[in-house]
CSV table of C-alpha atoms and ligand atoms in Angstrom, one decimal:
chain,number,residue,atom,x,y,z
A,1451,UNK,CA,104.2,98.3,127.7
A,1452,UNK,CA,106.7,101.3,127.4
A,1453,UNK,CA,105.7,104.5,126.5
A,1454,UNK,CA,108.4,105.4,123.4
A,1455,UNK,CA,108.9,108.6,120.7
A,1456,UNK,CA,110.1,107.7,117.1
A,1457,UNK,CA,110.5,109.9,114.6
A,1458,UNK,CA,108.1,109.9,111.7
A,1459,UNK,CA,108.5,111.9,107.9
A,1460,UNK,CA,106.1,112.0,105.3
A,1461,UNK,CA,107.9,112.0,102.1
A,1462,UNK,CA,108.3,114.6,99.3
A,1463,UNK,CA,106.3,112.1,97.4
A,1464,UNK,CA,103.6,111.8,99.9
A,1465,UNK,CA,103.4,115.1,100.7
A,1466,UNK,CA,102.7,116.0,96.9
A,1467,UNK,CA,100.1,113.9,96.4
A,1468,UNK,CA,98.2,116.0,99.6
A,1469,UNK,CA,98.1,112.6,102.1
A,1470,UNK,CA,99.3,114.2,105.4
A,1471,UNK,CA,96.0,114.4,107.0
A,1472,UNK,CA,95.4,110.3,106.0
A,1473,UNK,CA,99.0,109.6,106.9
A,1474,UNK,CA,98.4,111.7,110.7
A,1475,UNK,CA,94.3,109.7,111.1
A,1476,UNK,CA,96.5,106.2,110.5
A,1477,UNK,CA,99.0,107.3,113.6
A,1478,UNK,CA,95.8,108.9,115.4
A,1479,UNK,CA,93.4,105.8,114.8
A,1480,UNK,CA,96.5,104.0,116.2
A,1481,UNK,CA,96.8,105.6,119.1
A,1482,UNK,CA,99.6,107.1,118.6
A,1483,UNK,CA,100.4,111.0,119.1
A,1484,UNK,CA,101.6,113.9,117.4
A,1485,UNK,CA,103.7,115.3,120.2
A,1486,UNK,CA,106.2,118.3,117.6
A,1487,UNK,CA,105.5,118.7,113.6
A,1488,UNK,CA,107.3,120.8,111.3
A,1489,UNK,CA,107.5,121.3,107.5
A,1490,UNK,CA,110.9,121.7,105.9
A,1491,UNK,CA,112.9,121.3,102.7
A,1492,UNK,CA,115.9,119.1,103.7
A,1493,UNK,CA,119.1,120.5,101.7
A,1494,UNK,CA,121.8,117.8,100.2
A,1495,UNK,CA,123.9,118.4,103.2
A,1496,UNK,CA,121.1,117.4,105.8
A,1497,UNK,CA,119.9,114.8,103.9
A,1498,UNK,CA,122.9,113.3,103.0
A,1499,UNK,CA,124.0,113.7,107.1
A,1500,UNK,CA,120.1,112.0,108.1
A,1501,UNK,CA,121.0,108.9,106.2
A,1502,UNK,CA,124.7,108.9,106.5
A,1503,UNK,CA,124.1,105.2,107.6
A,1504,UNK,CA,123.4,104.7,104.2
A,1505,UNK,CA,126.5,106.4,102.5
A,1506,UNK,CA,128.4,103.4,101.3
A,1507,UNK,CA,124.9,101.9,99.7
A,1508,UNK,CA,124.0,101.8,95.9
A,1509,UNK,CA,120.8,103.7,96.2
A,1510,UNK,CA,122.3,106.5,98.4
A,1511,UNK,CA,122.4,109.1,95.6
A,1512,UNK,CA,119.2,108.5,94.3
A,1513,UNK,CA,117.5,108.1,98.4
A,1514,UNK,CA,119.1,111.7,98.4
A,1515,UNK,CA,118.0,113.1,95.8
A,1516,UNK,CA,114.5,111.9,96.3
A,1517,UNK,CA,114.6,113.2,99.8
A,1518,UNK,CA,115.4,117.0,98.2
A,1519,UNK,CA,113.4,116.7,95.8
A,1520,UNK,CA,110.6,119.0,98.0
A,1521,UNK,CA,109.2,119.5,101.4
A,1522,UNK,CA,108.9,117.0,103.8
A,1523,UNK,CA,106.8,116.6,107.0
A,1524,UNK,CA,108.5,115.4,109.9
A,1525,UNK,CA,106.9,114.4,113.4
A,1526,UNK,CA,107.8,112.6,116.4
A,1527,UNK,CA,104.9,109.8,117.5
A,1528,UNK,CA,104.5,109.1,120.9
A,1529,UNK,CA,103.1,106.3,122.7
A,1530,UNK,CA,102.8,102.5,123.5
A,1531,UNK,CA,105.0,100.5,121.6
A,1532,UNK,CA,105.9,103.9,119.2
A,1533,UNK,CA,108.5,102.8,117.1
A,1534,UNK,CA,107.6,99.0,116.3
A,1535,UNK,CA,103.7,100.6,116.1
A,1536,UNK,CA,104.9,103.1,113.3
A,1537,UNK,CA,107.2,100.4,111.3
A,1538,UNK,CA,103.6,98.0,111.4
A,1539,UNK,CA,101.7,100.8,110.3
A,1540,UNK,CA,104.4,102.1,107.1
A,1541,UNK,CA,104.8,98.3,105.8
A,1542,UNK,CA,107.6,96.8,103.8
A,1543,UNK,CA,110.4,99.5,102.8
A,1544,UNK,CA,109.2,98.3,99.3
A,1545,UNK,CA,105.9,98.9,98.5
A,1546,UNK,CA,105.5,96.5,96.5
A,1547,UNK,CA,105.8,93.6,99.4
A,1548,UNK,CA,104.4,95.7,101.5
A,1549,UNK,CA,101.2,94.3,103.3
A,1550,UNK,CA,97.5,95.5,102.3
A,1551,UNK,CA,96.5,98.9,104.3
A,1552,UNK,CA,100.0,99.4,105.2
A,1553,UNK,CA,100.9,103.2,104.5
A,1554,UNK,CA,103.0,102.0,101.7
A,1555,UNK,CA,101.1,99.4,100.1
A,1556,UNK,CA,98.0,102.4,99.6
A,1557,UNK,CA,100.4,105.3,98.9
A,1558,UNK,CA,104.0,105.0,97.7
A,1559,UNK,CA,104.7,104.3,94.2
A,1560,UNK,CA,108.2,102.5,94.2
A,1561,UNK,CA,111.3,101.7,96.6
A,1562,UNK,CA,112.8,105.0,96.1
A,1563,UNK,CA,109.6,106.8,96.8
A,1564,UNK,CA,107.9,105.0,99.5
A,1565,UNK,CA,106.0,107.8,101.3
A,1566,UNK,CA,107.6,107.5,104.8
A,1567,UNK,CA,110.3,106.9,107.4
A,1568,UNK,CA,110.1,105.9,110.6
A,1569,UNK,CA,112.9,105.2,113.1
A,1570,UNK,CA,114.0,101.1,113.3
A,1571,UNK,CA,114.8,101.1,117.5
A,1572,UNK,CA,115.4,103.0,120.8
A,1573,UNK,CA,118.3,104.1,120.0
A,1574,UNK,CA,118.2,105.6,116.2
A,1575,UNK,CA,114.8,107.1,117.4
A,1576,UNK,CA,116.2,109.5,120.2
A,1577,UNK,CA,119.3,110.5,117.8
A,1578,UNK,CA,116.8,111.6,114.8
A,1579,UNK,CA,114.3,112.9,117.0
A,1580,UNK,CA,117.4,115.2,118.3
A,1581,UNK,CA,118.2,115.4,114.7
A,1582,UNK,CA,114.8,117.4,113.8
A,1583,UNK,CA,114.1,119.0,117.2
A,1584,UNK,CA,117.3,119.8,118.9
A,1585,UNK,CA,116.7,121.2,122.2
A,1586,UNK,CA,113.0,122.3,121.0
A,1587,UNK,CA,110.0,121.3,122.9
A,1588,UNK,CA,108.1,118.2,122.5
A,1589,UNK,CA,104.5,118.4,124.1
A,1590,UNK,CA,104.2,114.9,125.5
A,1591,UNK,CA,100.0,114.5,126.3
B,1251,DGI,O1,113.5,101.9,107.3
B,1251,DGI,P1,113.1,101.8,105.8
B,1251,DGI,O2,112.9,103.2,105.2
B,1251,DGI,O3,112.0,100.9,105.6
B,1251,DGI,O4,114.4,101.2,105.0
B,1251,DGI,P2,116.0,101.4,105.2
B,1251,DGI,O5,116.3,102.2,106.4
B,1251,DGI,O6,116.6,100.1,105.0
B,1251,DGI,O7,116.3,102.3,103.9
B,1251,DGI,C1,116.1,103.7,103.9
B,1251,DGI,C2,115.6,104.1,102.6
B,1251,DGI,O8,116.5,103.9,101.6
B,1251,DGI,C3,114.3,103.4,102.1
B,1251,DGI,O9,113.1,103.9,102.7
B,1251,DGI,C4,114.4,103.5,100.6
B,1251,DGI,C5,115.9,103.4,100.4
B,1251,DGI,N1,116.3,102.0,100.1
B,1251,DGI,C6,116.5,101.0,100.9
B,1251,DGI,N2,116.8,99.9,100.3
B,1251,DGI,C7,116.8,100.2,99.0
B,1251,DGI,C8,116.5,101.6,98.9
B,1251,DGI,N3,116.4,102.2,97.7
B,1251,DGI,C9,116.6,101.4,96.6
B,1251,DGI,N4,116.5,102.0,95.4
B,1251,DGI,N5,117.0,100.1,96.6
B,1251,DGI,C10,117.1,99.5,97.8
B,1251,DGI,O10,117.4,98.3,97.9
């Protein structure tokens, strides 16, 4: 199995409710690594710009607006199977389908709020990874 990144945030609502260290032991427990972390508060333009996949959607406002709404916690996961690992451990985009113990199912409140992202394949995970960390260093372990 390939070794793969993907890029992981913990949501302003998961980060409010003081769940990063349980969010980081589910990736940990899965055996997947923290290889760069940072803290920031995304502004309208960088939000807007991170989801620009999105733009033409219903929901785009309001995904924005929740995403600005405070700090987020952003990380890139390394390890076998990263990406499809991470989207297993997060659950349904909607919490509400979202299977027992998934991330979503035992912390996010509602479709706009869901307490994580994680990159869908190869290819959107190296361009938001570059997206977060351009050029800085990632400590692969
Ligand atoms: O990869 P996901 O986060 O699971 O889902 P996605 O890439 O399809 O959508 C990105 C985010 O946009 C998702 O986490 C929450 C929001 N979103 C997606 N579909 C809907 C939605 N928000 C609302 N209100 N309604 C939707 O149908």
């Amino acid at each position: 199995m390939a070794i793969e990144r993907t890029l992981s945030i913990i949501k302003p609502d998961a980060v409010a409710k003081n769940v990063i260290g349980q969010i980081y032991s589910r990736f940990e427990a899965a055996g997947l690594k923290i290889v760069a972390a940072k803290m920031v508060h995304l502004s309208r333009r960088e939000a807007e710009a991170f989801y620009a996949v999105h733009r033409e959607r219903p929901f785009f406002k309001d995904l924005v607006d929740f995403m600005v709404s405070g700090p987020v916690m952003v990380q890139v996961l390394e390890g076998e199977n990263a990406i499809a690992k991470n989207r297993e451990l997060m659950g349904a985009t909607d919490p509400k389908k979202a299977a027992p113990g998934t991330i979503r199912a035992d912390f996010a409140e509602s479709i706009d709020a869901n307490a994580v992202h994680g990159s869908d394949a190869p290819e959107t995970a190296a361009a938001e990874i570059a997206f977060f960390f351009p050029g800085m260093a990632i400590y692969s372990r």
